Each structure stands twice: as C-alpha cells, then as structure tokens.
Amino acid sequence: MINREKIEAATTLMLEGMGEDCNREGLVETPKRIAKMYEELFSGMDKTPEKYLSKTFKSEGTEMVVEKDIVFYSMCEHHFMPFYGKVHIAYIPDGKVVGLSKLARTVEVFARRPQIQEQMTGQIADALMEYLAPKGAVVMITAEHLCMTMRGVKKPGSQTVTIARRGEFVQDNQQLEMFFTMVKS
Ligand SMILES: Nc1nc2c(ncn2[C@@H]2O[C@H](COP(=O)(O)OP(=O)(O)OP(=O)(O)O)[C@@H](O)[C@H]2O)c(=O)[nH]1
Ligand SMILES: [Zn+2]
C-alpha cells in the first residue's frame, strides 16, 4: 500500500535538493500531485494476476490465442524513468481460455510497478502458466526506455525486445514462427 505522506515529504526534500522554492505557486501542490500519481503508476504493487486469470472458460479446438499490441507504460526501477511499448502474448490452450481483457489486465499488474523489462516479460509468462495451465505460452515485449533515450547514452529510437517462452514454445519452432507471423500481420 502506497504511503502518500512519505512520498509527499520525499518530493519536497527532492525539490529542496534541486534548489527549488517549494512555496512558489506552481510547486505548492506538486508533492501532493506526485503522491497521487505514484499511487496510479504503481497500482500493480498490491495486485496479483490471480484475480484476473483464475476465471476461465472451457474451449476446445483452438490452436493458439494471440493478443498483440497491448500498449503499456512502466517505470524503470534503476532510474525511475518511464519505459513503454507493446506486449504480445500467445498461449496454446489446454481445454480452457481466459477472457481477453484479462490478458491486458495481467500486463497492467506487472507494468504498474518499479520494473525491468526482462522481469516483466517472465512474470507475465509465468502467471499464464500458473493460472491458465496452457500447453505453452510466449510473451514478447518491445519498448523504448527513456533512461536510454532522454538521458545517459541518449539513443532515441532504440528499442529493447524481450521474449519469454514456456511449455511447448520452448521446443516447437513451428509454433513460435506462427506467433511471430501473427504478431507481424
Ligand atoms: N536489463 C535492463 N536494464 C535496464 C532496464 N532499464 C534500464 N536498464 C539499464 O540499467 C542500467 C543501470 O546502469 P548503472 O551503471 O547502474 O546506472 P547509470 O550510470 O545511470 O547507467 P547509464 O544509463 O549507462 O548512464 C543501465 O544500463 C540502463 O540502461 C531494463 O528494463 N532491463
Ligand atoms: Zn532506467
């Protein structure tokens, strides 16, 4: 649970550290705004995917479900700068499927935390395996990290691509190729 008072106090201290006048009009409410915003940006910290992935529906005969281009915004835990992009998810159902919106909600659970991209990719794949028990799952994320583009090495346009395969996707290159084709289409 986010402690708004602590975030407000820390923001005031940071502004003072920057040499700002915390009492000037534009900044008076900034600590409060940032605390409120952090509550939203890190709302995944007190959520688990169980809530979204434990309700399933019986379904036979589908080879693969792909939910692609799920836009996300997360915060890099190293610099506290945004990274954002798209998540592509596929799974091979084993007799049950999940509501489509729940895949995007699962992305939100893990994106709305201090994160690194690799961990987020694996967490989504592991959650699918745990709650949906499919024959296989794969998660691919493409993202831009502002800590790479706006500061530091400053490489605008650079994209980080991560992938996590589980179950049949580990051995079966044909399934993986099908996933890549569907993501590209
Ligand atoms: N693996 C991984 N690294 C990340 C992610 N987000 C940011 N980073 C990296 O975290 C690293 C932190 O490196 P440090 O050397 O501790 O920090 P720094 O001196 O600010 O590094 P620079 O960004 O190179 O200026 C940087 O290389 C970032 O590019 C992520 O999602 N995954
Ligand atoms: Zn960073």
Tab-separated table of C-alpha atoms and ligand atoms in Angstrom:
chain	number	residue	atom	x	y	z
A	1	MET	CA	0.000	0.000	0.000
A	2	ILE	CA	1.476	3.337	-1.064
A	3	ASN	CA	2.175	5.810	1.739
A	4	ARG	CA	1.186	9.166	0.249
A	5	GLU	CA	2.609	11.187	3.158
A	6	LYS	CA	6.069	9.702	2.747
A	7	ILE	CA	6.057	10.363	-1.000
A	8	GLU	CA	4.942	13.956	-0.424
A	9	ALA	CA	7.705	14.513	2.139
A	10	ALA	CA	10.302	12.934	-0.161
A	11	THR	CA	9.175	15.075	-3.094
A	12	THR	CA	9.507	18.238	-1.017
A	13	LEU	CA	13.009	17.154	0.020
A	14	MET	CA	13.954	16.429	-3.599
A	15	LEU	CA	12.716	19.834	-4.750
A	16	GLU	CA	14.680	21.470	-1.948
A	17	GLY	CA	17.713	19.442	-3.017
A	18	MET	CA	17.295	20.871	-6.509
A	19	GLY	CA	17.357	24.375	-5.052
A	20	GLU	CA	13.688	24.970	-5.833
A	21	ASP	CA	11.363	27.185	-3.841
A	22	CYS	CA	8.661	24.714	-2.748
A	23	ASN	CA	6.331	27.583	-1.896
A	24	ARG	CA	6.151	29.090	-5.341
A	25	GLU	CA	2.733	28.820	-6.932
A	26	GLY	CA	3.477	26.112	-9.474
A	27	LEU	CA	5.111	23.820	-6.939
A	28	VAL	CA	2.894	24.200	-3.877
A	29	GLU	CA	0.713	21.264	-4.810
A	30	THR	CA	3.384	19.241	-6.634
A	31	PRO	CA	4.249	16.867	-3.742
A	32	LYS	CA	0.560	16.045	-3.398
A	33	ARG	CA	0.178	15.557	-7.149
A	34	ILE	CA	3.200	13.285	-7.347
A	35	ALA	CA	1.978	11.148	-4.438
A	36	LYS	CA	-1.400	10.776	-6.126
A	37	MET	CA	0.253	9.991	-9.456
A	38	TYR	CA	2.544	7.375	-7.905
A	39	GLU	CA	-0.469	5.660	-6.444
A	40	GLU	CA	-1.706	5.234	-10.016
A	41	LEU	CA	1.656	4.415	-11.646
A	42	PHE	CA	2.485	1.774	-9.037
A	43	SER	CA	-1.004	0.413	-8.534
A	44	GLY	CA	0.183	-3.056	-9.604
A	45	MET	CA	2.243	-3.431	-6.441
A	46	ASP	CA	-0.698	-4.586	-4.376
A	47	LYS	CA	-2.348	-6.647	-7.122
A	48	THR	CA	-1.834	-10.246	-8.209
A	49	PRO	CA	-2.766	-11.850	-11.536
A	50	GLU	CA	-4.856	-14.446	-9.704
A	51	LYS	CA	-7.819	-12.087	-9.607
A	52	TYR	CA	-7.883	-11.906	-13.413
A	53	LEU	CA	-6.631	-15.300	-14.560
A	54	SER	CA	-8.466	-17.672	-12.259
A	55	LYS	CA	-11.806	-17.273	-14.061
A	56	THR	CA	-11.566	-19.431	-17.178
A	57	PHE	CA	-13.911	-20.723	-19.881
A	58	LYS	CA	-13.985	-24.170	-21.437
A	59	SER	CA	-12.846	-24.142	-25.051
A	60	GLU	CA	-11.647	-26.930	-27.321
A	61	GLY	CA	-10.065	-26.853	-30.734
A	62	THR	CA	-8.182	-23.548	-30.802
A	63	GLU	CA	-4.533	-23.990	-31.668
A	64	MET	CA	-3.299	-20.646	-30.451
A	65	VAL	CA	-4.635	-17.451	-28.917
A	66	VAL	CA	-2.676	-14.296	-29.656
A	67	GLU	CA	-3.348	-10.946	-28.032
A	68	LYS	CA	-0.982	-8.464	-29.601
A	69	ASP	CA	-0.152	-4.763	-29.432
A	70	ILE	CA	-1.151	-4.354	-25.788
A	71	VAL	CA	0.217	-0.894	-25.024
A	72	PHE	CA	1.825	-0.485	-21.612
A	73	TYR	CA	3.652	2.143	-19.577
A	74	SER	CA	6.008	1.112	-16.802
A	75	MET	CA	8.761	2.663	-14.706
A	76	CYS	CA	12.375	1.585	-14.903
A	77	GLU	CA	13.424	0.706	-11.377
A	78	HIS	CA	17.003	1.856	-11.968
A	79	HIS	CA	16.278	5.469	-12.885
A	80	PHE	CA	12.571	5.911	-12.196
A	81	MET	CA	12.011	6.963	-15.777
A	82	PRO	CA	9.256	5.516	-17.976
A	83	PHE	CA	9.661	2.682	-20.398
A	84	TYR	CA	6.739	1.958	-22.656
A	85	GLY	CA	5.766	-0.042	-25.684
A	86	LYS	CA	3.784	-3.104	-26.651
A	87	VAL	CA	3.259	-6.543	-25.200
A	88	HIS	CA	2.385	-9.505	-27.423
A	89	ILE	CA	1.033	-12.599	-25.723
A	90	ALA	CA	0.233	-16.062	-27.092
A	91	TYR	CA	-0.828	-19.275	-25.465
A	92	ILE	CA	-1.787	-22.750	-26.598
A	93	PRO	CA	-4.955	-23.581	-24.638
A	94	ASP	CA	-5.317	-26.907	-22.919
A	95	GLY	CA	-9.120	-27.034	-22.813
A	96	LYS	CA	-9.625	-23.620	-21.248
A	97	VAL	CA	-9.257	-19.975	-22.185
A	98	VAL	CA	-9.410	-16.727	-20.299
A	99	GLY	CA	-11.359	-13.536	-21.005
A	100	LEU	CA	-9.347	-11.435	-23.461
A	101	SER	CA	-9.370	-8.323	-21.288
A	102	LYS	CA	-7.754	-10.338	-18.509
A	103	LEU	CA	-4.574	-10.679	-20.545
A	104	ALA	CA	-4.289	-6.896	-20.722
A	105	ARG	CA	-5.177	-6.628	-17.024
A	106	THR	CA	-2.379	-9.069	-16.227
A	107	VAL	CA	0.014	-6.846	-18.172
A	108	GLU	CA	-1.115	-3.901	-16.013
A	109	VAL	CA	-0.494	-5.848	-12.790
A	110	PHE	CA	3.176	-6.229	-13.705
A	111	ALA	CA	3.717	-2.964	-15.616
A	112	ARG	CA	2.445	-0.762	-12.796
A	113	ARG	CA	5.433	-1.434	-10.562
A	114	PRO	CA	9.080	-0.392	-10.459
A	115	GLN	CA	10.312	-2.814	-13.116
A	116	ILE	CA	12.878	-4.048	-15.559
A	117	GLN	CA	11.655	-5.296	-18.894
A	118	GLU	CA	13.100	-8.801	-18.691
A	119	GLN	CA	11.460	-9.461	-15.343
A	120	MET	CA	8.093	-8.151	-16.521
A	121	THR	CA	8.245	-10.413	-19.598
A	122	GLY	CA	8.909	-13.508	-17.485
A	123	GLN	CA	6.341	-12.605	-14.840
A	124	ILE	CA	3.541	-12.400	-17.407
A	125	ALA	CA	4.540	-15.747	-18.954
A	126	ASP	CA	4.770	-17.419	-15.531
A	127	ALA	CA	1.369	-16.069	-14.471
A	128	LEU	CA	-0.247	-17.519	-17.607
A	129	MET	CA	1.347	-20.895	-16.965
A	130	GLU	CA	0.360	-20.899	-13.306
A	131	TYR	CA	-3.289	-19.923	-13.576
A	132	LEU	CA	-4.323	-20.943	-17.079
A	133	ALA	CA	-2.149	-24.070	-17.340
A	134	PRO	CA	-1.853	-23.867	-21.141
A	135	LYS	CA	0.313	-26.226	-23.206
A	136	GLY	CA	2.592	-23.290	-23.838
A	137	ALA	CA	2.856	-19.517	-23.518
A	138	VAL	CA	5.040	-16.849	-25.026
A	139	VAL	CA	5.366	-13.168	-24.174
A	140	MET	CA	7.252	-10.644	-26.280
A	141	ILE	CA	7.749	-7.007	-25.324
A	142	THR	CA	9.127	-4.189	-27.443
A	143	ALA	CA	9.791	-0.974	-25.573
A	144	GLU	CA	11.555	2.348	-25.523
A	145	HIS	CA	13.329	3.248	-22.297
A	146	LEU	CA	13.537	6.970	-21.586
A	147	CYS	CA	16.619	6.307	-19.448
A	148	MET	CA	18.299	5.240	-22.725
A	149	THR	CA	16.902	7.987	-24.924
A	150	MET	CA	16.368	11.157	-22.882
A	151	ARG	CA	19.482	10.850	-20.718
A	152	GLY	CA	22.649	8.778	-20.314
A	153	VAL	CA	23.668	7.135	-23.576
A	154	LYS	CA	20.946	9.136	-25.444
A	155	LYS	CA	19.963	6.791	-28.252
A	156	PRO	CA	16.498	7.936	-29.347
A	157	GLY	CA	14.516	5.315	-31.228
A	158	SER	CA	16.396	2.381	-29.745
A	159	GLN	CA	14.045	-0.443	-28.883
A	160	THR	CA	14.501	-3.257	-26.384
A	161	VAL	CA	12.917	-6.549	-27.365
A	162	THR	CA	12.458	-9.345	-24.825
A	163	ILE	CA	10.845	-12.733	-25.091
A	164	ALA	CA	9.870	-15.415	-22.580
A	165	ARG	CA	8.778	-18.854	-23.784
A	166	ARG	CA	7.208	-21.521	-21.673
A	167	GLY	CA	5.971	-25.077	-22.334
A	168	GLU	CA	5.643	-26.115	-25.991
A	169	PHE	CA	7.049	-22.814	-27.256
A	170	VAL	CA	10.465	-23.774	-25.901
A	171	GLN	CA	10.887	-26.772	-28.252
A	172	ASP	CA	8.410	-26.130	-31.034
A	173	ASN	CA	9.863	-23.671	-33.534
A	174	GLN	CA	6.829	-24.008	-35.809
A	175	GLN	CA	4.527	-22.666	-33.080
A	176	LEU	CA	6.976	-19.854	-32.435
A	177	GLU	CA	7.110	-18.983	-36.144
A	178	MET	CA	3.305	-18.892	-36.215
A	179	PHE	CA	3.366	-16.479	-33.264
A	180	PHE	CA	5.884	-14.192	-34.998
A	181	THR	CA	3.807	-14.239	-38.191
A	182	MET	CA	0.636	-13.337	-36.297
A	183	VAL	CA	2.390	-10.525	-34.422
A	184	LYS	CA	3.676	-9.086	-37.720
A	185	SER	CA	0.334	-9.335	-39.575
B	1	LIG	N1	18.485	-5.138	-18.269
B	1	LIG	C1	17.814	-4.000	-18.131
B	1	LIG	N2	18.491	-2.876	-17.913
B	1	LIG	C2	17.783	-1.744	-17.800
B	1	LIG	C3	16.398	-1.667	-17.879
B	1	LIG	N3	16.033	-0.377	-17.718
B	1	LIG	C4	17.167	0.299	-17.568
B	1	LIG	N4	18.243	-0.506	-17.611
B	1	LIG	C5	19.678	-0.258	-17.503
B	1	LIG	O1	20.065	-0.195	-16.170
B	1	LIG	C6	21.430	0.154	-16.190
B	1	LIG	C7	21.831	0.837	-14.908
B	1	LIG	O2	23.207	1.036	-15.027
B	1	LIG	P1	24.102	1.816	-13.958
B	1	LIG	O3	25.506	1.798	-14.487
B	1	LIG	O4	23.844	1.256	-12.609
B	1	LIG	O5	23.469	3.274	-13.988
B	1	LIG	P2	23.894	4.558	-14.871
B	1	LIG	O6	25.274	5.009	-14.506
B	1	LIG	O7	22.818	5.576	-14.725
B	1	LIG	O8	23.934	3.959	-16.338
B	1	LIG	P3	23.740	4.663	-17.768
B	1	LIG	O9	22.297	4.509	-18.150
B	1	LIG	O10	24.648	3.874	-18.691
B	1	LIG	O11	24.154	6.114	-17.653
B	1	LIG	C8	21.610	0.961	-17.466
B	1	LIG	O12	22.479	0.253	-18.323
B	1	LIG	C9	20.196	1.013	-18.071
B	1	LIG	O13	20.208	1.008	-19.494
B	1	LIG	C10	15.706	-2.877	-18.096
B	1	LIG	O14	14.475	-2.931	-18.187
B	1	LIG	N5	16.454	-4.007	-18.220
B	2	ZN	ZN	16.456	3.202	-16.473
